Amino acid sequence: FIVGDVDILTTEDFPETHQAKFDSIILNACISHIWDPMATIRRLSSELLNPGGSIVVSHPQGRAFIERMRGKDPILFRHPLPSHEYLTETLTGTTLSLEAFIDERGNNEGDEGCYIAVLRKVR
């Protein structure tokens, strides 16, 4: 387990005992705060992800929560959670493909839903 600033994390930040790349990278509840989310995802894929590995972008409260928070603080919550269409279009021609996508709205008041996008490194 390595914890760090995803915008600047490199293999040099890891102990010498762990210089290998990762099979999975999880970006939970942070994609809305990253300056350039897709550039960060592409960099993580090229520098830190094994072929066949996955990057999981998730948020436990989902799209409705993020949109509400963006309305209150657009500087802290810079970006919406990427839609299926946006990811499909943006990943075209890259080493990543969209393997799974869940964007659920909650059924009850106070139940925000959840968001998960699994991006697989195909080459």
mmCIF file of N, CA and C in Angstrom:
data_model
loop_
_atom_site.group_PDB
_atom_site.id
_atom_site.type_symbol
_atom_site.label_atom_id
_atom_site.label_comp_id
_atom_site.label_asym_id
_atom_site.label_seq_id
_atom_site.Cartn_x
_atom_site.Cartn_y
_atom_site.Cartn_z
ATOM 1 N N PHE A 1 0.847 -1.168 0.000
ATOM 2 C CA PHE A 1 0.000 0.000 0.000
ATOM 3 C C PHE A 1 0.891 1.229 0.000
ATOM 4 N N ILE A 2 0.720 2.110 -0.976
ATOM 5 C CA ILE A 2 1.465 3.360 -1.035
ATOM 6 C C ILE A 2 0.442 4.489 -1.034
ATOM 7 N N VAL A 3 0.631 5.474 -0.166
ATOM 8 C CA VAL A 3 -0.246 6.630 -0.102
ATOM 9 C C VAL A 3 0.580 7.854 -0.472
ATOM 10 N N GLY A 4 0.052 8.679 -1.376
ATOM 11 C CA GLY A 4 0.792 9.870 -1.760
ATOM 12 C C GLY A 4 -0.059 10.800 -2.595
ATOM 13 N N ASP A 5 0.532 11.924 -2.974
ATOM 14 C CA ASP A 5 -0.138 12.900 -3.827
ATOM 15 C C ASP A 5 -0.150 12.359 -5.246
ATOM 16 N N VAL A 6 -1.301 12.013 -5.743
ATOM 17 C CA VAL A 6 -1.429 11.335 -7.029
ATOM 18 C C VAL A 6 -0.919 12.181 -8.193
ATOM 19 N N ASP A 7 -0.926 13.482 -8.050
ATOM 20 C CA ASP A 7 -0.444 14.355 -9.125
ATOM 21 C C ASP A 7 1.073 14.327 -9.278
ATOM 22 N N ILE A 8 1.791 13.957 -8.223
ATOM 23 C CA ILE A 8 3.260 13.995 -8.304
ATOM 24 C C ILE A 8 3.922 12.672 -7.913
ATOM 25 N N LEU A 9 3.153 11.671 -7.568
ATOM 26 C CA LEU A 9 3.689 10.381 -7.137
ATOM 27 C C LEU A 9 4.461 9.711 -8.270
ATOM 28 N N THR A 10 5.687 9.280 -7.986
ATOM 29 C CA THR A 10 6.501 8.538 -8.955
ATOM 30 C C THR A 10 7.109 7.329 -8.253
ATOM 31 N N THR A 11 7.737 6.455 -9.007
ATOM 32 C CA THR A 11 8.359 5.270 -8.405
ATOM 33 C C THR A 11 9.480 5.671 -7.443
ATOM 34 N N GLU A 12 10.044 6.848 -7.595
ATOM 35 C CA GLU A 12 11.094 7.310 -6.681
ATOM 36 C C GLU A 12 10.565 7.522 -5.260
ATOM 37 N N ASP A 13 9.237 7.653 -5.122
ATOM 38 C CA ASP A 13 8.637 7.839 -3.801
ATOM 39 C C ASP A 13 8.509 6.530 -3.030
ATOM 40 N N PHE A 14 8.773 5.405 -3.684
ATOM 41 C CA PHE A 14 8.591 4.099 -3.053
ATOM 42 C C PHE A 14 9.882 3.634 -2.405
ATOM 43 N N PRO A 15 9.758 2.819 -1.365
ATOM 44 C CA PRO A 15 10.969 2.255 -0.776
ATOM 45 C C PRO A 15 11.691 1.368 -1.799
ATOM 46 N N GLU A 16 12.992 1.215 -1.622
ATOM 47 C CA GLU A 16 13.770 0.395 -2.551
ATOM 48 C C GLU A 16 13.231 -1.019 -2.673
ATOM 49 N N THR A 17 12.576 -1.496 -1.626
ATOM 50 C CA THR A 17 12.026 -2.853 -1.650
ATOM 51 C C THR A 17 10.807 -2.971 -2.546
ATOM 52 N N HIS A 18 10.259 -1.832 -3.012
ATOM 53 C CA HIS A 18 9.065 -1.880 -3.864
ATOM 54 C C HIS A 18 9.234 -0.937 -5.052
ATOM 55 N N GLN A 19 9.999 -1.370 -6.020
ATOM 56 C CA GLN A 19 10.209 -0.560 -7.214
ATOM 57 C C GLN A 19 9.416 -1.075 -8.405
ATOM 58 N N ALA A 20 8.616 -2.112 -8.211
ATOM 59 C CA ALA A 20 7.816 -2.664 -9.303
ATOM 60 C C ALA A 20 6.584 -1.796 -9.549
ATOM 61 N N LYS A 21 5.958 -2.014 -10.697
ATOM 62 C CA LYS A 21 4.708 -1.327 -11.003
ATOM 63 C C LYS A 21 3.553 -2.043 -10.311
ATOM 64 N N PHE A 22 2.368 -1.446 -10.375
ATOM 65 C CA PHE A 22 1.199 -1.952 -9.669
ATOM 66 C C PHE A 22 0.238 -2.663 -10.607
ATOM 67 N N ASP A 23 -0.498 -3.622 -10.053
ATOM 68 C CA ASP A 23 -1.575 -4.289 -10.786
ATOM 69 C C ASP A 23 -2.857 -3.465 -10.719
ATOM 70 N N SER A 24 -3.026 -2.708 -9.642
ATOM 71 C CA SER A 24 -4.217 -1.870 -9.468
ATOM 72 C C SER A 24 -3.837 -0.552 -8.813
ATOM 73 N N ILE A 25 -4.478 0.502 -9.280
ATOM 74 C CA ILE A 25 -4.353 1.827 -8.675
ATOM 75 C C ILE A 25 -5.778 2.296 -8.416
ATOM 76 N N ILE A 26 -6.059 2.692 -7.199
ATOM 77 C CA ILE A 26 -7.418 3.105 -6.829
ATOM 78 C C ILE A 26 -7.431 4.599 -6.528
ATOM 79 N N LEU A 27 -8.286 5.307 -7.249
ATOM 80 C CA LEU A 27 -8.491 6.738 -7.031
ATOM 81 C C LEU A 27 -9.897 6.896 -6.443
ATOM 82 N N ASN A 28 -9.982 6.845 -5.130
ATOM 83 C CA ASN A 28 -11.281 6.903 -4.471
ATOM 84 C C ASN A 28 -11.530 8.299 -3.903
ATOM 85 N N ALA A 29 -12.643 8.879 -4.291
ATOM 86 C CA ALA A 29 -13.100 10.172 -3.768
ATOM 87 C C ALA A 29 -12.074 11.283 -3.955
ATOM 88 N N CYS A 30 -11.321 11.244 -5.070
ATOM 89 C CA CYS A 30 -10.323 12.292 -5.279
ATOM 90 C C CYS A 30 -10.334 12.875 -6.694
ATOM 91 N N ILE A 31 -10.944 12.234 -7.656
ATOM 92 C CA ILE A 31 -10.834 12.650 -9.061
ATOM 93 C C ILE A 31 -11.360 14.075 -9.277
ATOM 94 N N SER A 32 -12.332 14.484 -8.511
ATOM 95 C CA SER A 32 -12.896 15.831 -8.664
ATOM 96 C C SER A 32 -11.954 16.927 -8.201
ATOM 97 N N HIS A 33 -10.947 16.557 -7.423
ATOM 98 C CA HIS A 33 -10.020 17.531 -6.857
ATOM 99 C C HIS A 33 -8.719 17.646 -7.649
ATOM 100 N N ILE A 34 -8.476 16.745 -8.581
ATOM 101 C CA ILE A 34 -7.223 16.719 -9.335
ATOM 102 C C ILE A 34 -7.266 17.787 -10.419
ATOM 103 N N TRP A 35 -6.155 18.487 -10.597
ATOM 104 C CA TRP A 35 -6.108 19.596 -11.552
ATOM 105 C C TRP A 35 -6.496 19.152 -12.954
ATOM 106 N N ASP A 36 -5.881 18.083 -13.466
ATOM 107 C CA ASP A 36 -6.185 17.553 -14.801
ATOM 108 C C ASP A 36 -6.346 16.035 -14.669
ATOM 109 N N PRO A 37 -7.554 15.581 -14.359
ATOM 110 C CA PRO A 37 -7.763 14.166 -14.055
ATOM 111 C C PRO A 37 -7.298 13.204 -15.146
ATOM 112 N N MET A 38 -7.607 13.485 -16.400
ATOM 113 C CA MET A 38 -7.247 12.532 -17.454
ATOM 114 C C MET A 38 -5.740 12.510 -17.687
ATOM 115 N N ALA A 39 -5.067 13.639 -17.563
ATOM 116 C CA ALA A 39 -3.605 13.649 -17.682
ATOM 117 C C ALA A 39 -2.977 12.831 -16.555
ATOM 118 N N THR A 40 -3.523 12.948 -15.353
ATOM 119 C CA THR A 40 -3.032 12.169 -14.223
ATOM 120 C C THR A 40 -3.260 10.684 -14.449
ATOM 121 N N ILE A 41 -4.435 10.318 -14.940
ATOM 122 C CA ILE A 41 -4.729 8.904 -15.210
ATOM 123 C C ILE A 41 -3.783 8.360 -16.276
ATOM 124 N N ARG A 42 -3.552 9.105 -17.335
ATOM 125 C CA ARG A 42 -2.628 8.649 -18.388
ATOM 126 C C ARG A 42 -1.206 8.489 -17.848
ATOM 127 N N ARG A 43 -0.758 9.429 -17.009
ATOM 128 C CA ARG A 43 0.584 9.344 -16.429
ATOM 129 C C ARG A 43 0.701 8.142 -15.496
ATOM 130 N N LEU A 44 -0.288 7.943 -14.648
ATOM 131 C CA LEU A 44 -0.267 6.781 -13.754
ATOM 132 C C LEU A 44 -0.206 5.488 -14.552
ATOM 133 N N SER A 45 -0.975 5.427 -15.630
ATOM 134 C CA SER A 45 -0.983 4.233 -16.466
ATOM 135 C C SER A 45 0.390 3.975 -17.079
ATOM 136 N N SER A 46 0.997 5.012 -17.620
ATOM 137 C CA SER A 46 2.278 4.819 -18.314
ATOM 138 C C SER A 46 3.436 4.590 -17.348
ATOM 139 N N GLU A 47 3.418 5.232 -16.186
ATOM 140 C CA GLU A 47 4.563 5.160 -15.278
ATOM 141 C C GLU A 47 4.442 4.114 -14.178
ATOM 142 N N LEU A 48 3.206 3.826 -13.731
ATOM 143 C CA LEU A 48 3.063 3.007 -12.525
ATOM 144 C C LEU A 48 2.203 1.756 -12.675
ATOM 145 N N LEU A 49 1.579 1.547 -13.829
ATOM 146 C CA LEU A 49 0.633 0.439 -13.968
ATOM 147 C C LEU A 49 1.195 -0.658 -14.864
ATOM 148 N N ASN A 50 1.102 -1.900 -14.389
ATOM 149 C CA ASN A 50 1.506 -3.050 -15.189
ATOM 150 C C ASN A 50 0.558 -3.247 -16.361
ATOM 151 N N PRO A 51 1.041 -3.822 -17.476
ATOM 152 C CA PRO A 51 0.127 -4.213 -18.558
ATOM 153 C C PRO A 51 -0.933 -5.169 -17.999
ATOM 154 N N GLY A 52 -2.174 -4.954 -18.379
ATOM 155 C CA GLY A 52 -3.275 -5.754 -17.854
ATOM 156 C C GLY A 52 -3.810 -5.255 -16.528
ATOM 157 N N GLY A 53 -3.122 -4.266 -15.945
ATOM 158 C CA GLY A 53 -3.546 -3.715 -14.664
ATOM 159 C C GLY A 53 -4.737 -2.784 -14.813
ATOM 160 N N SER A 54 -5.291 -2.355 -13.689
ATOM 161 C CA SER A 54 -6.476 -1.502 -13.735
ATOM 162 C C SER A 54 -6.317 -0.267 -12.861
ATOM 163 N N ILE A 55 -6.974 0.785 -13.313
ATOM 164 C CA ILE A 55 -7.136 1.998 -12.515
ATOM 165 C C ILE A 55 -8.623 2.083 -12.194
ATOM 166 N N VAL A 56 -8.930 2.145 -10.919
ATOM 167 C CA VAL A 56 -10.317 2.227 -10.482
ATOM 168 C C VAL A 56 -10.570 3.648 -9.998
ATOM 169 N N VAL A 57 -11.525 4.312 -10.641
ATOM 170 C CA VAL A 57 -11.947 5.648 -10.236
ATOM 171 C C VAL A 57 -13.292 5.462 -9.543
ATOM 172 N N SER A 58 -13.387 5.885 -8.286
ATOM 173 C CA SER A 58 -14.637 5.634 -7.560
ATOM 174 C C SER A 58 -14.967 6.797 -6.627
ATOM 175 N N HIS A 59 -16.236 6.860 -6.293
ATOM 176 C CA HIS A 59 -16.701 7.794 -5.269
ATOM 177 C C HIS A 59 -17.899 7.148 -4.576
ATOM 178 N N PRO A 60 -17.835 6.987 -3.241
ATOM 179 C CA PRO A 60 -18.901 6.278 -2.528
ATOM 180 C C PRO A 60 -20.226 7.020 -2.471
ATOM 181 N N GLN A 61 -20.226 8.334 -2.772
ATOM 182 C CA GLN A 61 -21.466 9.095 -2.717
ATOM 183 C C GLN A 61 -21.990 9.460 -4.098
ATOM 184 N N GLY A 62 -21.216 9.237 -5.132
ATOM 185 C CA GLY A 62 -21.695 9.349 -6.491
ATOM 186 C C GLY A 62 -21.800 10.745 -7.080
ATOM 187 N N ARG A 63 -22.329 10.738 -8.291
ATOM 188 C CA ARG A 63 -22.413 11.940 -9.130
ATOM 189 C C ARG A 63 -23.276 13.054 -8.512
ATOM 190 N N ALA A 64 -24.417 12.719 -7.951
ATOM 191 C CA ALA A 64 -25.307 13.749 -7.396
ATOM 192 C C ALA A 64 -24.616 14.520 -6.273
ATOM 193 N N PHE A 65 -23.907 13.807 -5.428
ATOM 194 C CA PHE A 65 -23.174 14.449 -4.335
ATOM 195 C C PHE A 65 -22.117 15.404 -4.888
ATOM 196 N N ILE A 66 -21.334 14.933 -5.867
ATOM 197 C CA ILE A 66 -20.273 15.768 -6.444
ATOM 198 C C ILE A 66 -20.868 17.014 -7.103
ATOM 199 N N GLU A 67 -21.946 16.843 -7.834
ATOM 200 C CA GLU A 67 -22.569 18.007 -8.484
ATOM 201 C C GLU A 67 -23.057 19.012 -7.448
ATOM 202 N N ARG A 68 -23.634 18.528 -6.365
ATOM 203 C CA ARG A 68 -24.094 19.420 -5.304
ATOM 204 C C ARG A 68 -22.904 20.149 -4.670
ATOM 205 N N MET A 69 -21.824 19.435 -4.425
ATOM 206 C CA MET A 69 -20.642 20.040 -3.817
ATOM 207 C C MET A 69 -19.953 21.014 -4.778
ATOM 208 N N ARG A 70 -19.961 20.715 -6.064
ATOM 209 C CA ARG A 70 -19.387 21.648 -7.049
ATOM 210 C C ARG A 70 -20.148 22.963 -7.036
ATOM 211 N N GLY A 71 -21.460 22.901 -6.820
ATOM 212 C CA GLY A 71 -22.253 24.124 -6.725
ATOM 213 C C GLY A 71 -21.878 24.959 -5.509
ATOM 214 N N LYS A 72 -21.477 24.294 -4.427
ATOM 215 C CA LYS A 72 -21.102 25.002 -3.200
ATOM 216 C C LYS A 72 -19.651 25.472 -3.217
ATOM 217 N N ASP A 73 -18.766 24.681 -3.805
ATOM 218 C CA ASP A 73 -17.338 25.013 -3.794
ATOM 219 C C ASP A 73 -16.667 24.527 -5.082
ATOM 220 N N PRO A 74 -16.815 25.292 -6.171
ATOM 221 C CA PRO A 74 -16.268 24.865 -7.459
ATOM 222 C C PRO A 74 -14.739 24.876 -7.523
ATOM 223 N N ILE A 75 -14.095 25.505 -6.580
ATOM 224 C CA ILE A 75 -12.629 25.480 -6.573
ATOM 225 C C ILE A 75 -12.135 24.157 -5.984
ATOM 226 N N LEU A 76 -12.734 23.728 -4.896
ATOM 227 C CA LEU A 76 -12.351 22.451 -4.284
ATOM 228 C C LEU A 76 -12.816 21.265 -5.131
ATOM 229 N N PHE A 77 -14.024 21.357 -5.653
ATOM 230 C CA PHE A 77 -14.585 20.290 -6.497
ATOM 231 C C PHE A 77 -14.526 20.769 -7.946
ATOM 232 N N ARG A 78 -13.350 20.644 -8.562
ATOM 233 C CA ARG A 78 -13.072 21.202 -9.890
ATOM 234 C C ARG A 78 -13.823 20.523 -11.020
ATOM 235 N N HIS A 79 -14.000 19.215 -10.923
ATOM 236 C CA HIS A 79 -14.521 18.443 -12.059
ATOM 237 C C HIS A 79 -15.670 17.533 -11.646
ATOM 238 N N PRO A 80 -16.597 17.312 -12.561
ATOM 239 C CA PRO A 80 -17.621 16.292 -12.304
ATOM 240 C C PRO A 80 -16.983 14.906 -12.436
ATOM 241 N N LEU A 81 -17.678 13.910 -11.978
ATOM 242 C CA LEU A 81 -17.212 12.547 -12.230
ATOM 243 C C LEU A 81 -17.393 12.268 -13.719
ATOM 244 N N PRO A 82 -16.388 11.681 -14.374
ATOM 245 C CA PRO A 82 -16.465 11.480 -15.827
ATOM 246 C C PRO A 82 -17.616 10.551 -16.226
ATOM 247 N N SER A 83 -18.355 10.946 -17.236
ATOM 248 C CA SER A 83 -19.456 10.116 -17.740
ATOM 249 C C SER A 83 -18.894 8.954 -18.557
ATOM 250 N N HIS A 84 -19.733 7.975 -18.811
ATOM 251 C CA HIS A 84 -19.364 6.836 -19.652
ATOM 252 C C HIS A 84 -18.922 7.325 -21.025
ATOM 253 N N GLU A 85 -19.699 8.231 -21.598
ATOM 254 C CA GLU A 85 -19.394 8.766 -22.930
ATOM 255 C C GLU A 85 -18.053 9.495 -22.947
ATOM 256 N N TYR A 86 -17.810 10.317 -21.927
ATOM 257 C CA TYR A 86 -16.556 11.062 -21.853
ATOM 258 C C TYR A 86 -15.366 10.115 -21.751
ATOM 259 N N LEU A 87 -15.463 9.117 -20.880
ATOM 260 C CA LEU A 87 -14.362 8.169 -20.734
ATOM 261 C C LEU A 87 -14.120 7.394 -22.021
ATOM 262 N N THR A 88 -15.185 6.916 -22.645
ATOM 263 C CA THR A 88 -15.041 6.159 -23.886
ATOM 264 C C THR A 88 -14.343 6.990 -24.943
ATOM 265 N N GLU A 89 -14.770 8.224 -25.094
ATOM 266 C CA GLU A 89 -14.179 9.120 -26.099
ATOM 267 C C GLU A 89 -12.738 9.479 -25.744
ATOM 268 N N THR A 90 -12.486 9.815 -24.494
ATOM 269 C CA THR A 90 -11.165 10.260 -24.065
ATOM 270 C C THR A 90 -10.132 9.138 -24.107
ATOM 271 N N LEU A 91 -10.553 7.911 -23.859
ATOM 272 C CA LEU A 91 -9.609 6.794 -23.821
ATOM 273 C C LEU A 91 -9.312 6.215 -25.201
ATOM 274 N N THR A 92 -10.067 6.611 -26.211
ATOM 275 C CA THR A 92 -9.827 6.121 -27.570
ATOM 276 C C THR A 92 -8.405 6.456 -28.001
ATOM 277 N N GLY A 93 -7.698 5.456 -28.474
ATOM 278 C CA GLY A 93 -6.331 5.653 -28.944
ATOM 279 C C GLY A 93 -5.279 5.621 -27.843
ATOM 280 N N THR A 94 -5.684 5.344 -26.600
ATOM 281 C CA THR A 94 -4.726 5.244 -25.496
ATOM 282 C C THR A 94 -4.507 3.770 -25.157
ATOM 283 N N THR A 95 -3.696 3.522 -24.159
ATOM 284 C CA THR A 95 -3.456 2.144 -23.706
ATOM 285 C C THR A 95 -4.512 1.676 -22.723
ATOM 286 N N LEU A 96 -5.491 2.517 -22.436
ATOM 287 C CA LEU A 96 -6.544 2.171 -21.474
ATOM 288 C C LEU A 96 -7.877 1.950 -22.172
ATOM 289 N N SER A 97 -8.649 1.017 -21.636
ATOM 290 C CA SER A 97 -10.017 0.831 -22.111
ATOM 291 C C SER A 97 -10.950 0.823 -20.907
ATOM 292 N N LEU A 98 -12.183 1.216 -21.141
ATOM 293 C CA LEU A 98 -13.187 1.230 -20.081
ATOM 294 C C LEU A 98 -13.751 -0.178 -19.956
ATOM 295 N N GLU A 99 -13.437 -0.842 -18.851
ATOM 296 C CA GLU A 99 -13.847 -2.231 -18.645
ATOM 297 C C GLU A 99 -15.189 -2.352 -17.925
ATOM 298 N N ALA A 100 -15.440 -1.467 -16.979
ATOM 299 C CA ALA A 100 -16.691 -1.503 -16.224
ATOM 300 C C ALA A 100 -17.051 -0.084 -15.810
ATOM 301 N N PHE A 101 -18.364 0.162 -15.722
ATOM 302 C CA PHE A 101 -18.825 1.500 -15.370
ATOM 303 C C PHE A 101 -20.140 1.392 -14.614
ATOM 304 N N ILE A 102 -20.190 1.987 -13.431
ATOM 305 C CA ILE A 102 -21.412 2.039 -12.623
ATOM 306 C C ILE A 102 -21.601 3.486 -12.191
ATOM 307 N N ASP A 103 -22.760 4.020 -12.470
ATOM 308 C CA ASP A 103 -23.082 5.384 -12.057
ATOM 309 C C ASP A 103 -24.521 5.350 -11.563
ATOM 310 N N GLU A 104 -24.684 5.053 -10.281
ATOM 311 C CA GLU A 104 -26.026 4.872 -9.710
ATOM 312 C C GLU A 104 -26.413 6.068 -8.859
ATOM 313 N N ARG A 105 -27.635 6.469 -9.024
ATOM 314 C CA ARG A 105 -28.202 7.470 -8.130
ATOM 315 C C ARG A 105 -28.917 6.728 -7.009
ATOM 316 N N GLY A 106 -28.873 7.306 -5.824
ATOM 317 C CA GLY A 106 -29.538 6.680 -4.689
ATOM 318 C C GLY A 106 -31.048 6.646 -4.874
ATOM 319 N N ASN A 107 -31.683 5.691 -4.232
ATOM 320 C CA ASN A 107 -33.131 5.539 -4.322
ATOM 321 C C ASN A 107 -33.881 6.318 -3.257
ATOM 322 N N ASN A 108 -33.220 6.626 -2.170
ATOM 323 C CA ASN A 108 -33.866 7.300 -1.052
ATOM 324 C C ASN A 108 -33.182 8.636 -0.770
ATOM 325 N N GLU A 109 -33.911 9.534 -0.149
ATOM 326 C CA GLU A 109 -33.313 10.811 0.231
ATOM 327 C C GLU A 109 -32.150 10.543 1.174
ATOM 328 N N GLY A 110 -31.032 11.186 0.914
ATOM 329 C CA GLY A 110 -29.834 10.954 1.721
ATOM 330 C C GLY A 110 -28.973 9.818 1.193
ATOM 331 N N ASP A 111 -29.521 8.995 0.318
ATOM 332 C CA ASP A 111 -28.767 7.901 -0.310
ATOM 333 C C ASP A 111 -28.247 8.429 -1.640
ATOM 334 N N GLU A 112 -26.977 8.773 -1.680
ATOM 335 C CA GLU A 112 -26.410 9.450 -2.839
ATOM 336 C C GLU A 112 -26.147 8.535 -4.027
ATOM 337 N N GLY A 113 -25.970 7.248 -3.801
ATOM 338 C CA GLY A 113 -25.611 6.340 -4.884
ATOM 339 C C GLY A 113 -24.124 6.060 -4.858
ATOM 340 N N CYS A 114 -23.590 5.557 -5.965
ATOM 341 C CA CYS A 114 -22.160 5.300 -6.035
ATOM 342 C C CYS A 114 -21.673 5.432 -7.475
ATOM 343 N N TYR A 115 -20.353 5.560 -7.610
ATOM 344 C CA TYR A 115 -19.734 5.723 -8.920
ATOM 345 C C TYR A 115 -18.477 4.868 -8.957
ATOM 346 N N ILE A 116 -18.344 4.058 -10.002
ATOM 347 C CA ILE A 116 -17.132 3.244 -10.188
ATOM 348 C C ILE A 116 -16.854 3.155 -11.685
ATOM 349 N N ALA A 117 -15.617 3.465 -12.058
ATOM 350 C CA ALA A 117 -15.150 3.258 -13.432
ATOM 351 C C ALA A 117 -13.863 2.458 -13.347
ATOM 352 N N VAL A 118 -13.815 1.327 -14.063
ATOM 353 C CA VAL A 118 -12.622 0.492 -14.070
ATOM 354 C C VAL A 118 -11.978 0.630 -15.449
ATOM 355 N N LEU A 119 -10.754 1.126 -15.451
ATOM 356 C CA LEU A 119 -9.996 1.324 -16.687
ATOM 357 C C LEU A 119 -8.892 0.268 -16.728
ATOM 358 N N ARG A 120 -8.830 -0.491 -17.809
ATOM 359 C CA ARG A 120 -7.856 -1.581 -17.938
ATOM 360 C C ARG A 120 -6.764 -1.182 -18.936
ATOM 361 N N LYS A 121 -5.520 -1.420 -18.541
ATOM 362 C CA LYS A 121 -4.391 -1.169 -19.427
ATOM 363 C C LYS A 121 -4.257 -2.362 -20.379
ATOM 364 N N VAL A 122 -4.533 -2.119 -21.646
ATOM 365 C CA VAL A 122 -4.600 -3.216 -22.613
ATOM 366 C C VAL A 122 -3.279 -3.468 -23.323
ATOM 367 N N ARG A 123 -2.376 -2.536 -23.279
ATOM 368 C CA ARG A 123 -1.040 -2.755 -23.881
ATOM 369 C C ARG A 123 -0.012 -1.930 -23.179
#
